GROMACS .gro file of C-alpha atoms in nm:
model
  289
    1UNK     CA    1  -1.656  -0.060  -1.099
    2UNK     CA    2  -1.653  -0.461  -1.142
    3UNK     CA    3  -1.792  -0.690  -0.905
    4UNK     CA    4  -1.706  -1.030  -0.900
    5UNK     CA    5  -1.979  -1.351  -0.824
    6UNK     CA    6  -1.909  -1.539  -0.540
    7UNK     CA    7  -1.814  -1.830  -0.761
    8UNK     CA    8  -1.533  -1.643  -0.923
    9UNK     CA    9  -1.437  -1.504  -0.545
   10UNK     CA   10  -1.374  -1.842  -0.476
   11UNK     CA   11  -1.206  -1.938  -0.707
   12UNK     CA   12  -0.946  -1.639  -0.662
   13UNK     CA   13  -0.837  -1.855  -0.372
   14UNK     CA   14  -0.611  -2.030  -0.544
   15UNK     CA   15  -0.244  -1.974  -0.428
   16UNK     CA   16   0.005  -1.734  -0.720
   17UNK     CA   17   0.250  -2.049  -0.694
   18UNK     CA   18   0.075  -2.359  -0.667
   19UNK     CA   19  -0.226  -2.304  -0.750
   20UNK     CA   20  -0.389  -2.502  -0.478
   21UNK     CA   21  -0.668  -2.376  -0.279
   22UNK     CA   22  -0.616  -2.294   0.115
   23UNK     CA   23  -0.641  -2.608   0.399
   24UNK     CA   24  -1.062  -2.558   0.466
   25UNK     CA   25  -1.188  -2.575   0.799
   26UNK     CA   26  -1.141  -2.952   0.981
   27UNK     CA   27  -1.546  -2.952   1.067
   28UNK     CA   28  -1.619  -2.878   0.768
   29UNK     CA   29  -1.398  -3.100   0.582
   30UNK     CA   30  -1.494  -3.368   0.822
   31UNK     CA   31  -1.884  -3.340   0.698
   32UNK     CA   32  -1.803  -3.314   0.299
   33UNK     CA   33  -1.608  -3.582   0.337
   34UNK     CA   34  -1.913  -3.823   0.536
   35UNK     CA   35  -2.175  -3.690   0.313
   36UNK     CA   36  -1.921  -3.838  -0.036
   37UNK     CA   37  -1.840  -4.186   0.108
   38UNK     CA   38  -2.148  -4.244   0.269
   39UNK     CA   39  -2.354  -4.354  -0.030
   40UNK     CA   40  -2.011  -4.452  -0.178
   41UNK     CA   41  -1.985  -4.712   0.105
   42UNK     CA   42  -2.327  -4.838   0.110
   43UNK     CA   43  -2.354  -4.927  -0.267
   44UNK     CA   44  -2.028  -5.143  -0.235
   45UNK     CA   45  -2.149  -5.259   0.062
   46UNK     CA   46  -2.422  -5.409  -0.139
   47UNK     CA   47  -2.254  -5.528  -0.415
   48UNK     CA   48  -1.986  -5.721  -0.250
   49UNK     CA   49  -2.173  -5.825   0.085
   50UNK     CA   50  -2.383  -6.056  -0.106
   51UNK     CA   51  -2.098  -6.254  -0.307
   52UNK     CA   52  -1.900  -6.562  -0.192
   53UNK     CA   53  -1.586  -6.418  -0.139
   54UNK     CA   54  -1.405  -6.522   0.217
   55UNK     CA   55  -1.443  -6.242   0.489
   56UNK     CA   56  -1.142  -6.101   0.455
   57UNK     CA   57  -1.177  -6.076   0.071
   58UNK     CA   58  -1.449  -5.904   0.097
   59UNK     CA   59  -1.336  -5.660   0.328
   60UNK     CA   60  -1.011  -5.548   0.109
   61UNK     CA   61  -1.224  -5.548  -0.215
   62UNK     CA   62  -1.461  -5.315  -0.030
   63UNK     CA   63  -1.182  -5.065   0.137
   64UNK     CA   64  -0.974  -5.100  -0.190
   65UNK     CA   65  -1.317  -4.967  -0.403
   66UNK     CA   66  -1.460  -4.759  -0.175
   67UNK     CA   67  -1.136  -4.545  -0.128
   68UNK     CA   68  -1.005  -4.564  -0.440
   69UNK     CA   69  -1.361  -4.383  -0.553
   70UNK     CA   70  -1.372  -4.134  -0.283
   71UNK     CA   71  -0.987  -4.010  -0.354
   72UNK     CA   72  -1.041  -4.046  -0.738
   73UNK     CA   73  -1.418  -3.953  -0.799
   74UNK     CA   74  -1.588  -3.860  -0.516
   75UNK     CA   75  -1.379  -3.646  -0.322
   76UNK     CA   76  -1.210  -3.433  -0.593
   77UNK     CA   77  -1.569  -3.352  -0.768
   78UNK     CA   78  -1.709  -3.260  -0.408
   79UNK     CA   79  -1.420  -3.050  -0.329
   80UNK     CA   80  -1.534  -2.852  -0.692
   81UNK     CA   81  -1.878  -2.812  -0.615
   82UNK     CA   82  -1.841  -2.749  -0.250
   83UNK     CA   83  -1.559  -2.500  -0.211
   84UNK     CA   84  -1.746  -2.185  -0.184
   85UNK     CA   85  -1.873  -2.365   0.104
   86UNK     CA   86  -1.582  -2.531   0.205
   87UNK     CA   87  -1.405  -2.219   0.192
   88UNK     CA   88  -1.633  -1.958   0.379
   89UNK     CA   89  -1.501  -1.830   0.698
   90UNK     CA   90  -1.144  -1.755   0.452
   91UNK     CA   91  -1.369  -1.605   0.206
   92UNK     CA   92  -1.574  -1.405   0.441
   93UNK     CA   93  -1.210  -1.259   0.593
   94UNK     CA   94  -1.140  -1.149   0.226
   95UNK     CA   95  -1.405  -0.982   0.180
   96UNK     CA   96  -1.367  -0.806   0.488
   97UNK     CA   97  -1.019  -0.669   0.345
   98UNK     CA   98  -1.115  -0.620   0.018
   99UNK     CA   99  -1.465  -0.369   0.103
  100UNK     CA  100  -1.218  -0.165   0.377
  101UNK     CA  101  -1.132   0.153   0.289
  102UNK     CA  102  -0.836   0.233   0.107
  103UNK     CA  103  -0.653   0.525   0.139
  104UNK     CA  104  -0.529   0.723  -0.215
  105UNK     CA  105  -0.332   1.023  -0.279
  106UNK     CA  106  -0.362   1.180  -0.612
  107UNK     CA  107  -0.256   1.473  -0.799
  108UNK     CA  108  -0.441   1.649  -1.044
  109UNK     CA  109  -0.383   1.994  -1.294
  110UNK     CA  110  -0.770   2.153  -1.308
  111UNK     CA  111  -0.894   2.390  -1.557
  112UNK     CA  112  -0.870   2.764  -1.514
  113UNK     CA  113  -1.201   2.780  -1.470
  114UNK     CA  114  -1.518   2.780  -1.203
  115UNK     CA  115  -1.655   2.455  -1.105
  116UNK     CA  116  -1.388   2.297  -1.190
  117UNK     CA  117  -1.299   2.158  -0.878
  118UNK     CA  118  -1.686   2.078  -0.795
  119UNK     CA  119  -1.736   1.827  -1.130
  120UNK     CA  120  -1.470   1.606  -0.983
  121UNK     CA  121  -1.583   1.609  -0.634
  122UNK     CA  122  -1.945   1.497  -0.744
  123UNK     CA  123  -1.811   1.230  -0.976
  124UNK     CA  124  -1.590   1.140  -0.675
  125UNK     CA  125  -1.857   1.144  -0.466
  126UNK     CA  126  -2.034   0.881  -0.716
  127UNK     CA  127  -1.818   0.660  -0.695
  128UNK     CA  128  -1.834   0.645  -0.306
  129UNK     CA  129  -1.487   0.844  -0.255
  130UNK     CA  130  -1.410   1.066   0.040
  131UNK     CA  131  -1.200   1.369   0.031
  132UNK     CA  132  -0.954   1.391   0.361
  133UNK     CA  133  -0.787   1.614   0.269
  134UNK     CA  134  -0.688   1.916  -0.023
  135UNK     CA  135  -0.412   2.092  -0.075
  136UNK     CA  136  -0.407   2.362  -0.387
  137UNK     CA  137  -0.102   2.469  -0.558
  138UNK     CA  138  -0.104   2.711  -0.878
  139UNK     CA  139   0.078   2.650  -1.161
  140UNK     CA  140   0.147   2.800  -1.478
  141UNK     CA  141  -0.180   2.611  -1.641
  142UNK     CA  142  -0.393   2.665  -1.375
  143UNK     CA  143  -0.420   2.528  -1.000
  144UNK     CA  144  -0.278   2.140  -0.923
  145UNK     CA  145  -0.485   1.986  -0.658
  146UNK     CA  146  -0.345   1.760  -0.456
  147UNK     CA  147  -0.625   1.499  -0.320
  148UNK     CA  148  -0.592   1.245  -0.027
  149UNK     CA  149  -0.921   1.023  -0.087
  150UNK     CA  150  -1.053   0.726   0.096
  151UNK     CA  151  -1.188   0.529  -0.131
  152UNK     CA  152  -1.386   0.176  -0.068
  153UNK     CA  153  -1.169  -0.127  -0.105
  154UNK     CA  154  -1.253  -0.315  -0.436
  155UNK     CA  155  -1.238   0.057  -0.630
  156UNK     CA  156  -0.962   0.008  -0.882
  157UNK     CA  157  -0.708   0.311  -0.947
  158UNK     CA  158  -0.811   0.293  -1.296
  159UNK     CA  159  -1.190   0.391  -1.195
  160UNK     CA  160  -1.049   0.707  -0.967
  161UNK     CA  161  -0.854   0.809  -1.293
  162UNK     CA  162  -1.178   0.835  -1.485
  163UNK     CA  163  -1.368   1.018  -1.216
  164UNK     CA  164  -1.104   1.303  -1.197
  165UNK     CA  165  -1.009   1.322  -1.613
  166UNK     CA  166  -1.294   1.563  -1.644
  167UNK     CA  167  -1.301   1.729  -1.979
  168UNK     CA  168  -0.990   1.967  -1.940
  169UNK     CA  169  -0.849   1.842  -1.662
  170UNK     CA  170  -0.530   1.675  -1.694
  171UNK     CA  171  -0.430   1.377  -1.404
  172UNK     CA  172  -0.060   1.362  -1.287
  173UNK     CA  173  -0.098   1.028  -1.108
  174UNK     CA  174  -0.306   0.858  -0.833
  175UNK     CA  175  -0.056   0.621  -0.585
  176UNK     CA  176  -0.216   0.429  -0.275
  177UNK     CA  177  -0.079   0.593   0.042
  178UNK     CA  178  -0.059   0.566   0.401
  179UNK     CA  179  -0.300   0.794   0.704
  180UNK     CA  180   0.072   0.979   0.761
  181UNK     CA  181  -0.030   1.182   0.374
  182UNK     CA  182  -0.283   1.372   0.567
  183UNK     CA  183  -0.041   1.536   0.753
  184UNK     CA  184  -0.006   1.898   0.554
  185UNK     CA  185   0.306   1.951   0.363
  186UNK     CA  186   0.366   2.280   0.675
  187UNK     CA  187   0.346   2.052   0.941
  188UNK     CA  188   0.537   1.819   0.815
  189UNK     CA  189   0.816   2.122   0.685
  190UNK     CA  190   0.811   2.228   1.031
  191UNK     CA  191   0.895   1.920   1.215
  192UNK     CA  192   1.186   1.833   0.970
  193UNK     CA  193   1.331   2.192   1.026
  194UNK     CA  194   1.327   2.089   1.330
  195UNK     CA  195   1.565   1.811   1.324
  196UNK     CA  196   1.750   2.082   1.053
  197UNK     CA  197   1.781   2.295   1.389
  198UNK     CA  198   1.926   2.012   1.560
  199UNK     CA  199   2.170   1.842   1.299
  200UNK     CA  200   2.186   2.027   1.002
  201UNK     CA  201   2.382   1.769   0.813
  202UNK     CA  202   2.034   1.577   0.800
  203UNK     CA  203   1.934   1.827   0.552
  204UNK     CA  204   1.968   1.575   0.191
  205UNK     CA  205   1.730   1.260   0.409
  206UNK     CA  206   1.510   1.582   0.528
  207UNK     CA  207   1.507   1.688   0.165
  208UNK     CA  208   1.345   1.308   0.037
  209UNK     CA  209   1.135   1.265   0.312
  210UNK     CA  210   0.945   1.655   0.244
  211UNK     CA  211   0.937   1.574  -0.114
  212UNK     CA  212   0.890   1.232  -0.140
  213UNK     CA  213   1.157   1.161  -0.372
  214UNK     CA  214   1.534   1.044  -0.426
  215UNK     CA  215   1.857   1.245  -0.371
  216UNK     CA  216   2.090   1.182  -0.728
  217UNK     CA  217   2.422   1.159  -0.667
  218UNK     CA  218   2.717   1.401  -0.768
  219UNK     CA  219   2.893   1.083  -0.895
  220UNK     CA  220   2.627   1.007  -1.108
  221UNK     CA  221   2.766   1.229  -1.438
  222UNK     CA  222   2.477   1.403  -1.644
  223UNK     CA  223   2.215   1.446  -1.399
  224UNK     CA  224   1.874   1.444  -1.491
  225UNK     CA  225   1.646   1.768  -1.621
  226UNK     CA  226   1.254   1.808  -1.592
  227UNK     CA  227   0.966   1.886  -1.405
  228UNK     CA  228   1.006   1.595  -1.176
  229UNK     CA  229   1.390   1.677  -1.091
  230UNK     CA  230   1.436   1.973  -0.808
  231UNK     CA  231   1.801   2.127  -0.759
  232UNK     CA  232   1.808   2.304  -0.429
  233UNK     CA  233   2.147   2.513  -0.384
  234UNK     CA  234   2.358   2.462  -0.057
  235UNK     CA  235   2.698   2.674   0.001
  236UNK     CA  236   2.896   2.415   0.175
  237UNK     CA  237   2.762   2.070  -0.038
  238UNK     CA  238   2.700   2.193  -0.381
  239UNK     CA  239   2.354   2.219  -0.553
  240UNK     CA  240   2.128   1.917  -0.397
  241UNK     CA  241   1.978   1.740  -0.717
  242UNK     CA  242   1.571   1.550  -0.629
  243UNK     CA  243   1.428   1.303  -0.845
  244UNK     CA  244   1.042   1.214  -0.778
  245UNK     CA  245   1.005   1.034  -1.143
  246UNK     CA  246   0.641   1.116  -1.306
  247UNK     CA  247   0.593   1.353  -1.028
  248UNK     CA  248   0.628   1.741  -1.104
  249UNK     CA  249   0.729   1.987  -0.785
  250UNK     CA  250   0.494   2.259  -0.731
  251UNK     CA  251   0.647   2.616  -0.669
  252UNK     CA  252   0.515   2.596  -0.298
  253UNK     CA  253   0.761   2.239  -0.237
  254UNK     CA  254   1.054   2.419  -0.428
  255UNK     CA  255   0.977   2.714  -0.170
  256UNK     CA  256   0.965   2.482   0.108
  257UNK     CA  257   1.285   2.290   0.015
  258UNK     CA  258   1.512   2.644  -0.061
  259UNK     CA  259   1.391   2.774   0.288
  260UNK     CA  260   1.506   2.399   0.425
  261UNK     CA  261   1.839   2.485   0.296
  262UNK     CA  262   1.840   2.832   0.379
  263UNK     CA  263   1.789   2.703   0.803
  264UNK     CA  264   2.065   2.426   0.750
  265UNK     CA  265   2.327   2.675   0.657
  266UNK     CA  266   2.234   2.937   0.899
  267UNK     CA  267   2.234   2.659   1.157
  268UNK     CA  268   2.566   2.563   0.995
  269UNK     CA  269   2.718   2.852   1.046
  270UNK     CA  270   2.637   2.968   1.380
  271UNK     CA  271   2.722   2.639   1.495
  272UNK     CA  272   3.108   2.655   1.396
  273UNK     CA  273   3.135   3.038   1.519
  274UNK     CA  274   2.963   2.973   1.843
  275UNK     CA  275   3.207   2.621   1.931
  276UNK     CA  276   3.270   2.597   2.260
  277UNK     CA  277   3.618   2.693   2.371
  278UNK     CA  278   3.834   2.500   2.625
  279UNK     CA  279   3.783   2.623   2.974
  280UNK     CA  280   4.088   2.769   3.157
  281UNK     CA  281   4.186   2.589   3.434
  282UNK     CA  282   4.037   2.749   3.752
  283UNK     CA  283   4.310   2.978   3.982
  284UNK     CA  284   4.407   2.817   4.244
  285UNK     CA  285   4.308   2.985   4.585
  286UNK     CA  286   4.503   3.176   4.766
  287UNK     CA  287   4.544   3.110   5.133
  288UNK     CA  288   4.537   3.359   5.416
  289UNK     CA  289   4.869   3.445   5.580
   0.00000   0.00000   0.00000
């Protein structure tokens, strides 16, 4: 894990576009400035007091030096040496954001063997990385373990690769994520077969959100084969075609997804046998004789 010196922190400030460093503080701006032309001020002072130039001659020649050192010499050389200082209250807010806790969610196929699982959680646990939350599928080459970490903030995704490629081990991907990936994959099943319940022509957006990934379209042509591509089958739509690129589906989310179908034609179905019919018109009542 690289840290960076407080010289090079500062020096990160500079804007992607411009290049210029952020507007410091007026206060402290104000004093940098007083402490350059101070001296500045007082040795031109001296030189040109003591001439016998008219008053007024020797008052440009003394604001025409003296600023033309401070913006040329003084000012830009301060602003140099001085901007860690110049620059603290921005810098300390950085740091703030940068030491917060990030929040990771990776995937990784472990060996078929015991303590496999442990090795990575100690050489997470080296690194300073929490485990939220763990979620095991199996697979044809042994178990795929999907991690939600918290990790500190200035930990790079290349250092939480090299904690979990233990020897056999084989890492699918690590992506930075949000708090709603610690929801479990059957909570959040069950709350979209809920909205399947209600309108089951949300099923293909119900589909991508579960799964994280893309619906292809029919109109596409060839559509795409692999690991990462699900087709779910659907008797009224056709086959429903996922993409997730670089991101296999476990047995369990194929499950999940041909059970999601499953409700959204049922739902489907009793929904056009059980349409309401038109009322007849009520009899009108017969009055007494």
């Amino acid at each position: 894990m690289r840290r960076r010196t407080h010289n090079s922190a500062a020096a990160d400030l500079r804007c992607d576009s411009c290049g210029a460093f952020p507007h410091p503080g007026r206060g402290r701006l104000t004093l940098a400035n007083v402490a350059v032309m101070l001296p500045i001020e007082l040795v031109v002072h001296a030189l040109v007091i003591g001439t016998e130039l008219s008053y007024f001659l020797k008052v440009v020649v003394l604001a025409v030096t003296a600023t033309a050192l401070v913006i040329w010499v003084a000012e830009p050389s301060v602003m140099h040496l001085l901007r860690s200082w110049l620059h603290a209250s921005t810098l300390r807010h950085r740091n703030r954001l940068v030491e917060a806790p990030a929040l990771w969610r990776a995937r990784v196929i472990l060996a078929d063997r015991p303590g496999a699982l442990e090795k990575i959680t100690h050489r997470l646990a080296g690194l300073n990385v929490n485990i939220l939350a763990i979620h095991v599928h199996t697979v044809s080459t042994g178990s795929l373990d999907e991690l939600v970490l918290s990790a500190p903030g200035g930990l790079a995704e290349r250092d939480i690769v090299d904690a979990l490629s233990a020897p056999g081990n084989a890492v699918v991907g690590v992506w930075p994520t949000t708090p709603l990936a610690l929801v479990d994959g059957q909570t959040r099943a069950l709350s979209l077969a809920t909205c399947i319940a209600r309108d089951p022509d949300a099923l293909p957006e119900s589909l991508a959100e579960m799964l994280g990934g893309s619906i292809v379209p029919h109109q596409q042509g060839a559509l795409p084969s692999g690991p990462d591509v699900l087709k779910v089958p659907t008797a009224w739509t056709g086959p429903l075609v996922i993409h997730r690129e670089g991101n296999p589906f476990t047995p369990a989310e194929s499950a999940r997804a041909h059970r999601l179908a499953e409700l959204a034609e049922i739902v489907d179905r009793n929904r056009q046998v059980q349409a309401p019919k038109c009322p007849s018109p009520p009899r009108a009542a017969r009055l007494p004789r």
